[in-house]
Amino acid sequence: MPNDRHANAESRLKAAMDQLLAGDIPEGLRCDIKSLSILAAVPRATLYRTYPHVKEEFENRLGAAREATGEPDPRLAQIDRLKAEVSSLKGRLSRMKEEASEASEFKTLALSRLAEQHDEIQRLRAALQDSGNVRTLPVRARIAADR
């Protein structure tokens, strides 16, 4: 009878191991030793004491799966992917803020130069009206009409 229980528990552990490593992970569980023992309905202490070879096999297969395909737990893989995406978006946001700051500085400089040019034009027009020694040149339309 104890051998049947032992074999039954080991077969449940192996079935749970295959299920977890295949990516079929029930809600609330992860791809780890604790979830393996919960899914197989074997106490974790029993797993550590009686089935260390099953635990070691699970850890080896989990490590191999992570090396080969990334992460067997789709939620953890999604978390890793989302973290990378957030990092990428933060970098993009930082670059966009910097570009906006540069554009704002350029706008301020351009407006300052335009205001300075406008003031210079106004000053030159006033100087033109004050002096009587400046002659007005004919407009091209008049030159064409005169010919």
mmCIF file of N, CA and C in Angstrom:
data_model
loop_
_atom_site.group_PDB
_atom_site.id
_atom_site.type_symbol
_atom_site.label_atom_id
_atom_site.label_comp_id
_atom_site.label_asym_id
_atom_site.label_seq_id
_atom_site.Cartn_x
_atom_site.Cartn_y
_atom_site.Cartn_z
ATOM 1 N N MET A 1 0.825 -1.203 0.000
ATOM 2 C CA MET A 1 0.000 0.000 0.000
ATOM 3 C C MET A 1 0.865 1.263 0.000
ATOM 4 N N PRO A 2 1.918 1.381 0.828
ATOM 5 C CA PRO A 2 2.748 2.581 0.791
ATOM 6 C C PRO A 2 3.431 2.763 -0.556
ATOM 7 N N ASN A 3 3.804 1.660 -1.212
ATOM 8 C CA ASN A 3 4.432 1.780 -2.521
ATOM 9 C C ASN A 3 3.458 2.328 -3.551
ATOM 10 N N ASP A 4 2.175 1.942 -3.439
ATOM 11 C CA ASP A 4 1.159 2.463 -4.355
ATOM 12 C C ASP A 4 0.979 3.964 -4.150
ATOM 13 N N ARG A 5 0.944 4.380 -2.881
ATOM 14 C CA ARG A 5 0.824 5.817 -2.595
ATOM 15 C C ARG A 5 2.042 6.564 -3.116
ATOM 16 N N HIS A 6 3.202 5.966 -2.898
ATOM 17 C CA HIS A 6 4.456 6.569 -3.340
ATOM 18 C C HIS A 6 4.465 6.707 -4.872
ATOM 19 N N ALA A 7 4.091 5.639 -5.567
ATOM 20 C CA ALA A 7 4.065 5.660 -7.034
ATOM 21 C C ALA A 7 2.997 6.620 -7.537
ATOM 22 N N ASN A 8 1.858 6.643 -6.857
ATOM 23 C CA ASN A 8 0.774 7.535 -7.252
ATOM 24 C C ASN A 8 1.192 8.995 -7.075
ATOM 25 N N ALA A 9 1.816 9.304 -5.958
ATOM 26 C CA ALA A 9 2.263 10.681 -5.706
ATOM 27 C C ALA A 9 3.336 11.080 -6.711
ATOM 28 N N GLU A 10 4.249 10.174 -7.006
ATOM 29 C CA GLU A 10 5.305 10.492 -7.974
ATOM 30 C C GLU A 10 4.718 10.699 -9.369
ATOM 31 N N SER A 11 3.734 9.887 -9.743
ATOM 32 C CA SER A 11 3.113 10.066 -11.065
ATOM 33 C C SER A 11 2.332 11.385 -11.115
ATOM 34 N N ARG A 12 1.678 11.762 -10.005
ATOM 35 C CA ARG A 12 0.986 13.062 -9.968
ATOM 36 C C ARG A 12 1.989 14.204 -10.090
ATOM 37 N N LEU A 13 3.140 14.063 -9.406
ATOM 38 C CA LEU A 13 4.181 15.094 -9.494
ATOM 39 C C LEU A 13 4.701 15.224 -10.923
ATOM 40 N N LYS A 14 4.930 14.084 -11.580
ATOM 41 C CA LYS A 14 5.443 14.129 -12.960
ATOM 42 C C LYS A 14 4.401 14.710 -13.915
ATOM 43 N N ALA A 15 3.124 14.372 -13.697
ATOM 44 C CA ALA A 15 2.060 14.933 -14.539
ATOM 45 C C ALA A 15 1.958 16.444 -14.321
ATOM 46 N N ALA A 16 2.053 16.870 -13.066
ATOM 47 C CA ALA A 16 2.005 18.304 -12.760
ATOM 48 C C ALA A 16 3.222 19.010 -13.356
ATOM 49 N N MET A 17 4.382 18.344 -13.306
ATOM 50 C CA MET A 17 5.600 18.916 -13.874
ATOM 51 C C MET A 17 5.422 19.117 -15.380
ATOM 52 N N ASP A 18 4.901 18.109 -16.062
ATOM 53 C CA ASP A 18 4.682 18.221 -17.508
ATOM 54 C C ASP A 18 3.696 19.341 -17.825
ATOM 55 N N GLN A 19 2.640 19.439 -17.020
ATOM 56 C CA GLN A 19 1.632 20.483 -17.233
ATOM 57 C C GLN A 19 2.244 21.872 -17.068
ATOM 58 N N LEU A 20 3.002 22.080 -16.002
ATOM 59 C CA LEU A 20 3.608 23.396 -15.755
ATOM 60 C C LEU A 20 4.626 23.753 -16.832
ATOM 61 N N LEU A 21 5.452 22.790 -17.209
ATOM 62 C CA LEU A 21 6.487 23.074 -18.202
ATOM 63 C C LEU A 21 5.909 23.253 -19.602
ATOM 64 N N ALA A 22 4.701 22.737 -19.831
ATOM 65 C CA ALA A 22 4.037 22.938 -21.119
ATOM 66 C C ALA A 22 3.406 24.322 -21.204
ATOM 67 N N GLY A 23 3.378 25.038 -20.087
ATOM 68 C CA GLY A 23 2.810 26.383 -20.087
ATOM 69 C C GLY A 23 1.359 26.425 -19.663
ATOM 70 N N ASP A 24 0.783 25.273 -19.323
ATOM 71 C CA ASP A 24 -0.605 25.210 -18.869
ATOM 72 C C ASP A 24 -0.614 25.422 -17.358
ATOM 73 N N ILE A 25 -0.579 26.683 -16.966
ATOM 74 C CA ILE A 25 -0.440 27.032 -15.553
ATOM 75 C C ILE A 25 -1.772 27.581 -15.046
ATOM 76 N N PRO A 26 -2.372 26.913 -14.057
ATOM 77 C CA PRO A 26 -3.657 27.390 -13.531
ATOM 78 C C PRO A 26 -3.536 28.789 -12.916
ATOM 79 N N GLU A 27 -4.657 29.468 -12.877
ATOM 80 C CA GLU A 27 -4.718 30.823 -12.318
ATOM 81 C C GLU A 27 -4.248 30.810 -10.871
ATOM 82 N N GLY A 28 -3.404 31.762 -10.541
ATOM 83 C CA GLY A 28 -2.913 31.891 -9.178
ATOM 84 C C GLY A 28 -1.646 31.100 -8.900
ATOM 85 N N LEU A 29 -1.240 30.251 -9.830
ATOM 86 C CA LEU A 29 -0.013 29.476 -9.655
ATOM 87 C C LEU A 29 1.060 30.002 -10.599
ATOM 88 N N ARG A 30 2.292 29.566 -10.340
ATOM 89 C CA ARG A 30 3.417 29.953 -11.186
ATOM 90 C C ARG A 30 4.164 28.689 -11.583
ATOM 91 N N CYS A 31 5.196 28.834 -12.336
ATOM 92 C CA CYS A 31 6.000 27.681 -12.737
ATOM 93 C C CYS A 31 7.151 27.546 -11.741
ATOM 94 N N ASP A 32 6.840 27.008 -10.547
ATOM 95 C CA ASP A 32 7.848 26.858 -9.505
ATOM 96 C C ASP A 32 7.536 25.626 -8.652
ATOM 97 N N ILE A 33 8.413 25.362 -7.689
ATOM 98 C CA ILE A 33 8.288 24.171 -6.835
ATOM 99 C C ILE A 33 7.000 24.204 -6.016
ATOM 100 N N LYS A 34 6.667 25.351 -5.472
ATOM 101 C CA LYS A 34 5.456 25.470 -4.652
ATOM 102 C C LYS A 34 4.223 25.112 -5.481
ATOM 103 N N SER A 35 4.149 25.636 -6.691
ATOM 104 C CA SER A 35 3.003 25.342 -7.553
ATOM 105 C C SER A 35 2.989 23.875 -7.962
ATOM 106 N N LEU A 36 4.171 23.304 -8.168
ATOM 107 C CA LEU A 36 4.263 21.878 -8.504
ATOM 108 C C LEU A 36 3.647 21.036 -7.390
ATOM 109 N N SER A 37 3.996 21.339 -6.154
ATOM 110 C CA SER A 37 3.459 20.557 -5.034
ATOM 111 C C SER A 37 1.958 20.793 -4.865
ATOM 112 N N ILE A 38 1.500 22.012 -5.074
ATOM 113 C CA ILE A 38 0.061 22.300 -4.956
ATOM 114 C C ILE A 38 -0.716 21.565 -6.038
ATOM 115 N N LEU A 39 -0.216 21.633 -7.271
ATOM 116 C CA LEU A 39 -0.907 21.017 -8.402
ATOM 117 C C LEU A 39 -0.952 19.489 -8.267
ATOM 118 N N ALA A 40 0.096 18.894 -7.707
ATOM 119 C CA ALA A 40 0.144 17.439 -7.543
ATOM 120 C C ALA A 40 -0.518 16.985 -6.244
ATOM 121 N N ALA A 41 -0.946 17.935 -5.423
ATOM 122 C CA ALA A 41 -1.562 17.632 -4.123
ATOM 123 C C ALA A 41 -0.605 16.826 -3.245
ATOM 124 N N VAL A 42 0.659 17.237 -3.278
ATOM 125 C CA VAL A 42 1.693 16.617 -2.445
ATOM 126 C C VAL A 42 2.280 17.731 -1.594
ATOM 127 N N PRO A 43 2.338 17.559 -0.274
ATOM 128 C CA PRO A 43 2.922 18.609 0.567
ATOM 129 C C PRO A 43 4.362 18.922 0.130
ATOM 130 N N ARG A 44 4.715 20.167 0.223
ATOM 131 C CA ARG A 44 6.036 20.595 -0.212
ATOM 132 C C ARG A 44 7.135 19.918 0.604
ATOM 133 N N ALA A 45 6.898 19.747 1.884
ATOM 134 C CA ALA A 45 7.885 19.064 2.729
ATOM 135 C C ALA A 45 8.102 17.635 2.236
ATOM 136 N N THR A 46 7.031 16.974 1.827
ATOM 137 C CA THR A 46 7.141 15.614 1.295
ATOM 138 C C THR A 46 7.917 15.628 -0.016
ATOM 139 N N LEU A 47 7.666 16.626 -0.817
ATOM 140 C CA LEU A 47 8.397 16.751 -2.084
ATOM 141 C C LEU A 47 9.894 16.886 -1.819
ATOM 142 N N TYR A 48 10.256 17.713 -0.850
ATOM 143 C CA TYR A 48 11.671 17.916 -0.532
ATOM 144 C C TYR A 48 12.308 16.671 0.098
ATOM 145 N N ARG A 49 11.557 15.991 0.995
ATOM 146 C CA ARG A 49 12.126 14.849 1.719
ATOM 147 C C ARG A 49 12.087 13.564 0.906
ATOM 148 N N THR A 50 10.929 13.265 0.339
ATOM 149 C CA THR A 50 10.725 11.958 -0.284
ATOM 150 C C THR A 50 11.044 11.951 -1.775
ATOM 151 N N TYR A 51 10.834 13.081 -2.440
ATOM 152 C CA TYR A 51 11.001 13.121 -3.898
ATOM 153 C C TYR A 51 12.025 14.176 -4.338
ATOM 154 N N PRO A 52 13.211 14.180 -3.751
ATOM 155 C CA PRO A 52 14.189 15.193 -4.172
ATOM 156 C C PRO A 52 14.617 15.009 -5.628
ATOM 157 N N HIS A 53 14.555 13.753 -6.108
ATOM 158 C CA HIS A 53 14.914 13.509 -7.507
ATOM 159 C C HIS A 53 13.896 14.145 -8.455
ATOM 160 N N VAL A 54 12.615 14.153 -8.066
ATOM 161 C CA VAL A 54 11.580 14.788 -8.890
ATOM 162 C C VAL A 54 11.771 16.304 -8.866
ATOM 163 N N LYS A 55 12.078 16.840 -7.695
ATOM 164 C CA LYS A 55 12.337 18.279 -7.572
ATOM 165 C C LYS A 55 13.532 18.678 -8.438
ATOM 166 N N GLU A 56 14.588 17.872 -8.363
ATOM 167 C CA GLU A 56 15.789 18.168 -9.150
ATOM 168 C C GLU A 56 15.493 18.071 -10.650
ATOM 169 N N GLU A 57 14.722 17.062 -11.041
ATOM 170 C CA GLU A 57 14.352 16.921 -12.451
ATOM 171 C C GLU A 57 13.544 18.137 -12.916
ATOM 172 N N PHE A 58 12.617 18.582 -12.063
ATOM 173 C CA PHE A 58 11.811 19.757 -12.410
ATOM 174 C C PHE A 58 12.701 20.983 -12.585
ATOM 175 N N GLU A 59 13.617 21.194 -11.657
ATOM 176 C CA GLU A 59 14.502 22.360 -11.747
ATOM 177 C C GLU A 59 15.385 22.291 -12.988
ATOM 178 N N ASN A 60 15.876 21.087 -13.320
ATOM 179 C CA ASN A 60 16.702 20.929 -14.522
ATOM 180 C C ASN A 60 15.899 21.206 -15.788
ATOM 181 N N ARG A 61 14.702 20.626 -15.855
ATOM 182 C CA ARG A 61 13.864 20.843 -17.045
ATOM 183 C C ARG A 61 13.415 22.297 -17.146
ATOM 184 N N LEU A 62 13.141 22.923 -16.007
ATOM 185 C CA LEU A 62 12.757 24.334 -16.002
ATOM 186 C C LEU A 62 13.914 25.199 -16.502
ATOM 187 N N GLY A 63 15.121 24.915 -16.020
ATOM 188 C CA GLY A 63 16.299 25.654 -16.479
ATOM 189 C C GLY A 63 16.534 25.461 -17.967
ATOM 190 N N ALA A 64 16.385 24.234 -18.443
ATOM 191 C CA ALA A 64 16.564 23.953 -19.872
ATOM 192 C C ALA A 64 15.498 24.662 -20.700
ATOM 193 N N ALA A 65 14.269 24.676 -20.205
ATOM 194 C CA ALA A 65 13.187 25.355 -20.932
ATOM 195 C C ALA A 65 13.436 26.853 -20.992
ATOM 196 N N ARG A 66 13.943 27.420 -19.911
ATOM 197 C CA ARG A 66 14.238 28.859 -19.896
ATOM 198 C C ARG A 66 15.361 29.192 -20.873
ATOM 199 N N GLU A 67 16.362 28.333 -20.944
ATOM 200 C CA GLU A 67 17.468 28.573 -21.874
ATOM 201 C C GLU A 67 17.018 28.412 -23.321
ATOM 202 N N ALA A 68 16.175 27.416 -23.577
ATOM 203 C CA ALA A 68 15.769 27.107 -24.949
ATOM 204 C C ALA A 68 14.729 28.082 -25.488
ATOM 205 N N THR A 69 13.671 28.298 -24.745
ATOM 206 C CA THR A 69 12.556 29.093 -25.277
ATOM 207 C C THR A 69 12.281 30.358 -24.498
ATOM 208 N N GLY A 70 13.068 30.643 -23.521
ATOM 209 C CA GLY A 70 12.784 31.832 -22.719
ATOM 210 C C GLY A 70 12.133 31.418 -21.423
ATOM 211 N N GLU A 71 10.893 31.747 -21.259
ATOM 212 C CA GLU A 71 10.185 31.515 -20.003
ATOM 213 C C GLU A 71 8.993 30.600 -20.269
ATOM 214 N N PRO A 72 8.911 29.410 -19.605
ATOM 215 C CA PRO A 72 7.770 28.527 -19.832
ATOM 216 C C PRO A 72 6.466 29.082 -19.256
ATOM 217 N N ASP A 73 6.557 29.945 -18.273
ATOM 218 C CA ASP A 73 5.360 30.555 -17.690
ATOM 219 C C ASP A 73 4.978 31.752 -18.555
ATOM 220 N N PRO A 74 3.864 31.670 -19.295
ATOM 221 C CA PRO A 74 3.507 32.765 -20.202
ATOM 222 C C PRO A 74 3.279 34.094 -19.481
ATOM 223 N N ARG A 75 2.816 34.044 -18.240
ATOM 224 C CA ARG A 75 2.604 35.304 -17.512
ATOM 225 C C ARG A 75 3.931 35.966 -17.183
ATOM 226 N N LEU A 76 4.917 35.163 -16.765
ATOM 227 C CA LEU A 76 6.236 35.736 -16.473
ATOM 228 C C LEU A 76 6.892 36.249 -17.748
ATOM 229 N N ALA A 77 6.694 35.524 -18.843
ATOM 230 C CA ALA A 77 7.230 35.989 -20.126
ATOM 231 C C ALA A 77 6.563 37.307 -20.515
ATOM 232 N N GLN A 78 5.256 37.408 -20.285
ATOM 233 C CA GLN A 78 4.547 38.649 -20.592
ATOM 234 C C GLN A 78 5.044 39.778 -19.694
ATOM 235 N N ILE A 79 5.284 39.484 -18.431
ATOM 236 C CA ILE A 79 5.801 40.506 -17.513
ATOM 237 C C ILE A 79 7.158 40.992 -17.993
ATOM 238 N N ASP A 80 8.032 40.062 -18.383
ATOM 239 C CA ASP A 80 9.353 40.450 -18.893
ATOM 240 C C ASP A 80 9.221 41.296 -20.153
ATOM 241 N N ARG A 81 8.317 40.880 -21.064
ATOM 242 C CA ARG A 81 8.108 41.628 -22.308
ATOM 243 C C ARG A 81 7.566 43.027 -22.009
ATOM 244 N N LEU A 82 6.628 43.119 -21.077
ATOM 245 C CA LEU A 82 6.052 44.421 -20.736
ATOM 246 C C LEU A 82 7.071 45.321 -20.042
ATOM 247 N N LYS A 83 7.937 44.738 -19.210
ATOM 248 C CA LYS A 83 8.990 45.534 -18.577
ATOM 249 C C LYS A 83 9.921 46.113 -19.633
ATOM 250 N N ALA A 84 10.276 45.304 -20.622
ATOM 251 C CA ALA A 84 11.145 45.785 -21.705
ATOM 252 C C ALA A 84 10.437 46.881 -22.494
ATOM 253 N N GLU A 85 9.140 46.704 -22.736
ATOM 254 C CA GLU A 85 8.372 47.710 -23.475
ATOM 255 C C GLU A 85 8.282 49.014 -22.682
ATOM 256 N N VAL A 86 8.058 48.923 -21.382
ATOM 257 C CA VAL A 86 7.998 50.117 -20.530
ATOM 258 C C VAL A 86 9.333 50.846 -20.558
ATOM 259 N N SER A 87 10.409 50.084 -20.475
ATOM 260 C CA SER A 87 11.746 50.688 -20.528
ATOM 261 C C SER A 87 11.958 51.405 -21.853
ATOM 262 N N SER A 88 11.550 50.765 -22.935
ATOM 263 C CA SER A 88 11.674 51.371 -24.264
ATOM 264 C C SER A 88 10.837 52.645 -24.361
ATOM 265 N N LEU A 89 9.619 52.589 -23.843
ATOM 266 C CA LEU A 89 8.739 53.759 -23.901
ATOM 267 C C LEU A 89 9.262 54.903 -23.035
ATOM 268 N N LYS A 90 9.864 54.573 -21.893
ATOM 269 C CA LYS A 90 10.445 55.621 -21.047
ATOM 270 C C LYS A 90 11.589 56.312 -21.772
ATOM 271 N N GLY A 91 12.412 55.540 -22.462
ATOM 272 C CA GLY A 91 13.502 56.125 -23.242
ATOM 273 C C GLY A 91 12.972 57.008 -24.352
ATOM 274 N N ARG A 92 11.936 56.530 -25.018
ATOM 275 C CA ARG A 92 11.318 57.309 -26.102
ATOM 276 C C ARG A 92 10.719 58.606 -25.557
ATOM 277 N N LEU A 93 10.053 58.522 -24.412
ATOM 278 C CA LEU A 93 9.465 59.707 -23.787
ATOM 279 C C LEU A 93 10.550 60.706 -23.417
ATOM 280 N N SER A 94 11.641 60.216 -22.892
ATOM 281 C CA SER A 94 12.756 61.085 -22.524
ATOM 282 C C SER A 94 13.304 61.810 -23.747
ATOM 283 N N ARG A 95 13.479 61.068 -24.859
ATOM 284 C CA ARG A 95 13.965 61.701 -26.099
ATOM 285 C C ARG A 95 12.969 62.736 -26.609
ATOM 286 N N MET A 96 11.678 62.425 -26.535
ATOM 287 C CA MET A 96 10.658 63.358 -27.018
ATOM 288 C C MET A 96 10.623 64.621 -26.160
ATOM 289 N N LYS A 97 10.796 64.473 -24.847
ATOM 290 C CA LYS A 97 10.836 65.646 -23.970
ATOM 291 C C LYS A 97 12.033 66.516 -24.314
ATOM 292 N N GLU A 98 13.159 65.878 -24.585
ATOM 293 C CA GLU A 98 14.366 66.625 -24.946
ATOM 294 C C GLU A 98 14.163 67.362 -26.268
ATOM 295 N N GLU A 99 13.549 66.682 -27.243
ATOM 296 C CA GLU A 99 13.277 67.322 -28.533
ATOM 297 C C GLU A 99 12.310 68.492 -28.360
ATOM 298 N N ALA A 100 11.295 68.330 -27.521
ATOM 299 C CA ALA A 100 10.335 69.407 -27.278
ATOM 300 C C ALA A 100 11.023 70.590 -26.616
ATOM 301 N N SER A 101 11.926 70.317 -25.700
ATOM 302 C CA SER A 101 12.675 71.386 -25.041
ATOM 303 C C SER A 101 13.541 72.133 -26.048
ATOM 304 N N GLU A 102 14.216 71.385 -26.931
ATOM 305 C CA GLU A 102 15.038 72.017 -27.967
ATOM 306 C C GLU A 102 14.176 72.850 -28.909
ATOM 307 N N ALA A 103 13.003 72.334 -29.280
ATOM 308 C CA ALA A 103 12.105 73.073 -30.168
ATOM 309 C C ALA A 103 11.618 74.354 -29.491
ATOM 310 N N SER A 104 11.338 74.282 -28.202
ATOM 311 C CA SER A 104 10.901 75.464 -27.463
ATOM 312 C C SER A 104 12.012 76.507 -27.406
ATOM 313 N N GLU A 105 13.245 76.054 -27.176
ATOM 314 C CA GLU A 105 14.380 76.983 -27.172
ATOM 315 C C GLU A 105 14.555 77.630 -28.544
ATOM 316 N N PHE A 106 14.419 76.830 -29.605
ATOM 317 C CA PHE A 106 14.542 77.359 -30.964
ATOM 318 C C PHE A 106 13.453 78.386 -31.241
ATOM 319 N N LYS A 107 12.229 78.082 -30.808
ATOM 320 C CA LYS A 107 11.107 79.003 -31.014
ATOM 321 C C LYS A 107 11.374 80.328 -30.301
ATOM 322 N N THR A 108 11.837 80.263 -29.068
ATOM 323 C CA THR A 108 12.140 81.476 -28.300
ATOM 324 C C THR A 108 13.219 82.295 -28.996
ATOM 325 N N LEU A 109 14.267 81.626 -29.465
ATOM 326 C CA LEU A 109 15.354 82.309 -30.163
ATOM 327 C C LEU A 109 14.857 82.932 -31.466
ATOM 328 N N ALA A 110 14.039 82.201 -32.224
ATOM 329 C CA ALA A 110 13.514 82.719 -33.489
ATOM 330 C C ALA A 110 12.623 83.936 -33.250
ATOM 331 N N LEU A 111 11.759 83.872 -32.241
ATOM 332 C CA LEU A 111 10.894 85.019 -31.941
ATOM 333 C C LEU A 111 11.722 86.229 -31.508
ATOM 334 N N SER A 112 12.753 85.990 -30.744
ATOM 335 C CA SER A 112 13.633 87.075 -30.311
ATOM 336 C C SER A 112 14.308 87.727 -31.510
ATOM 337 N N ARG A 113 14.806 86.912 -32.431
ATOM 338 C CA ARG A 113 15.458 87.457 -33.632
ATOM 339 C C ARG A 113 14.470 88.216 -34.507
ATOM 340 N N LEU A 114 13.256 87.669 -34.651
ATOM 341 C CA LEU A 114 12.244 88.369 -35.452
ATOM 342 C C LEU A 114 11.894 89.719 -34.832
ATOM 343 N N ALA A 115 11.747 89.757 -33.525
ATOM 344 C CA ALA A 115 11.439 91.023 -32.852
ATOM 345 C C ALA A 115 12.580 92.015 -33.043
ATOM 346 N N GLU A 116 13.805 91.539 -32.959
ATOM 347 C CA GLU A 116 14.974 92.404 -33.161
ATOM 348 C C GLU A 116 15.015 92.923 -34.600
ATOM 349 N N GLN A 117 14.729 92.059 -35.563
ATOM 350 C CA GLN A 117 14.708 92.486 -36.968
ATOM 351 C C GLN A 117 13.587 93.494 -37.215
ATOM 352 N N HIS A 118 12.443 93.266 -36.594
ATOM 353 C CA HIS A 118 11.323 94.199 -36.749
ATOM 354 C C HIS A 118 11.700 95.580 -36.200
ATOM 355 N N ASP A 119 12.319 95.583 -35.026
ATOM 356 C CA ASP A 119 12.759 96.859 -34.437
ATOM 357 C C ASP A 119 13.768 97.556 -35.346
ATOM 358 N N GLU A 120 14.689 96.810 -35.945
ATOM 359 C CA GLU A 120 15.685 97.386 -36.854
ATOM 360 C C GLU A 120 15.013 97.971 -38.095
ATOM 361 N N ILE A 121 14.039 97.265 -38.637
ATOM 362 C CA ILE A 121 13.307 97.774 -39.811
ATOM 363 C C ILE A 121 12.575 99.061 -39.453
ATOM 364 N N GLN A 122 11.928 99.087 -38.290
ATOM 365 C CA GLN A 122 11.225 100.294 -37.854
ATOM 366 C C GLN A 122 12.207 101.453 -37.683
ATOM 367 N N ARG A 123 13.362 101.193 -37.108
ATOM 368 C CA ARG A 123 14.374 102.231 -36.918
ATOM 369 C C ARG A 123 14.868 102.749 -38.267
ATOM 370 N N LEU A 124 15.110 101.857 -39.226
ATOM 371 C CA LEU A 124 15.583 102.274 -40.552
ATOM 372 C C LEU A 124 14.514 103.080 -41.292
ATOM 373 N N ARG A 125 13.255 102.697 -41.164
ATOM 374 C CA ARG A 125 12.175 103.450 -41.819
ATOM 375 C C ARG A 125 12.082 104.860 -41.228
ATOM 376 N N ALA A 126 12.213 104.945 -39.902
ATOM 377 C CA ALA A 126 12.168 106.267 -39.258
ATOM 378 C C ALA A 126 13.359 107.109 -39.707
ATOM 379 N N ALA A 127 14.538 106.519 -39.827
ATOM 380 C CA ALA A 127 15.728 107.242 -40.285
ATOM 381 C C ALA A 127 15.556 107.687 -41.729
ATOM 382 N N LEU A 128 14.898 106.879 -42.525
ATOM 383 C CA LEU A 128 14.658 107.214 -43.929
ATOM 384 C C LEU A 128 13.751 108.430 -44.044
ATOM 385 N N GLN A 129 12.732 108.486 -43.222
ATOM 386 C CA GLN A 129 11.806 109.617 -43.278
ATOM 387 C C GLN A 129 12.451 110.894 -42.751
ATOM 388 N N ASP A 130 13.349 110.785 -41.788
ATOM 389 C CA ASP A 130 13.987 111.961 -41.197
ATOM 390 C C ASP A 130 15.006 112.601 -42.133
ATOM 391 N N SER A 131 15.695 111.818 -42.913
ATOM 392 C CA SER A 131 16.721 112.413 -43.778
ATOM 393 C C SER A 131 16.132 112.713 -45.149
ATOM 394 N N GLY A 132 16.569 113.813 -45.721
ATOM 395 C CA GLY A 132 16.031 114.209 -47.013
ATOM 396 C C GLY A 132 16.944 113.830 -48.162
ATOM 397 N N ASN A 133 18.052 113.227 -47.911
ATOM 398 C CA ASN A 133 18.994 112.951 -48.977
ATOM 399 C C ASN A 133 18.858 111.550 -49.571
ATOM 400 N N VAL A 134 17.803 110.825 -49.248
ATOM 401 C CA VAL A 134 17.602 109.482 -49.780
ATOM 402 C C VAL A 134 16.559 109.562 -50.875
ATOM 403 N N ARG A 135 16.912 109.033 -52.021
ATOM 404 C CA ARG A 135 16.016 109.051 -53.165
ATOM 405 C C ARG A 135 15.291 107.712 -53.263
ATOM 406 N N THR A 136 14.027 107.708 -53.610
ATOM 407 C CA THR A 136 13.244 106.497 -53.756
ATOM 408 C C THR A 136 13.516 105.902 -55.127
ATOM 409 N N LEU A 137 13.769 104.619 -55.162
ATOM 410 C CA LEU A 137 14.017 103.930 -56.426
ATOM 411 C C LEU A 137 12.690 103.548 -57.056
ATOM 412 N N PRO A 138 12.670 103.509 -58.385
ATOM 413 C CA PRO A 138 11.418 103.141 -59.053
ATOM 414 C C PRO A 138 11.074 101.670 -58.803
ATOM 415 N N VAL A 139 9.811 101.410 -58.749
ATOM 416 C CA VAL A 139 9.315 100.053 -58.562
ATOM 417 C C VAL A 139 9.370 99.350 -59.905
ATOM 418 N N ARG A 140 9.632 98.093 -59.945
ATOM 419 C CA ARG A 140 9.782 97.340 -61.191
ATOM 420 C C ARG A 140 8.531 97.440 -62.059
ATOM 421 N N ALA A 141 7.379 97.501 -61.492
ATOM 422 C CA ALA A 141 6.153 97.594 -62.279
ATOM 423 C C ALA A 141 6.153 98.887 -63.081
ATOM 424 N N ARG A 142 6.638 99.959 -62.487
ATOM 425 C CA ARG A 142 6.703 101.229 -63.211
ATOM 426 C C ARG A 142 7.731 101.154 -64.337
ATOM 427 N N ILE A 143 8.828 100.493 -64.092
ATOM 428 C CA ILE A 143 9.868 100.388 -65.115
ATOM 429 C C ILE A 143 9.324 99.621 -66.306
ATOM 430 N N ALA A 144 8.613 98.557 -66.071
ATOM 431 C CA ALA A 144 8.053 97.766 -67.161
ATOM 432 C C ALA A 144 6.988 98.558 -67.897
ATOM 433 N N ALA A 145 6.211 99.373 -67.206
ATOM 434 C CA ALA A 145 5.158 100.168 -67.841
ATOM 435 C C ALA A 145 5.754 101.296 -68.664
ATOM 436 N N ASP A 146 6.902 101.838 -68.229
ATOM 437 C CA ASP A 146 7.547 102.924 -68.947
ATOM 438 C C ASP A 146 8.125 102.441 -70.271
ATOM 439 N N ARG A 147 8.502 101.261 -70.423
ATOM 440 C CA ARG A 147 9.140 100.761 -71.646
ATOM 441 C C ARG A 147 8.165 100.565 -72.699
#
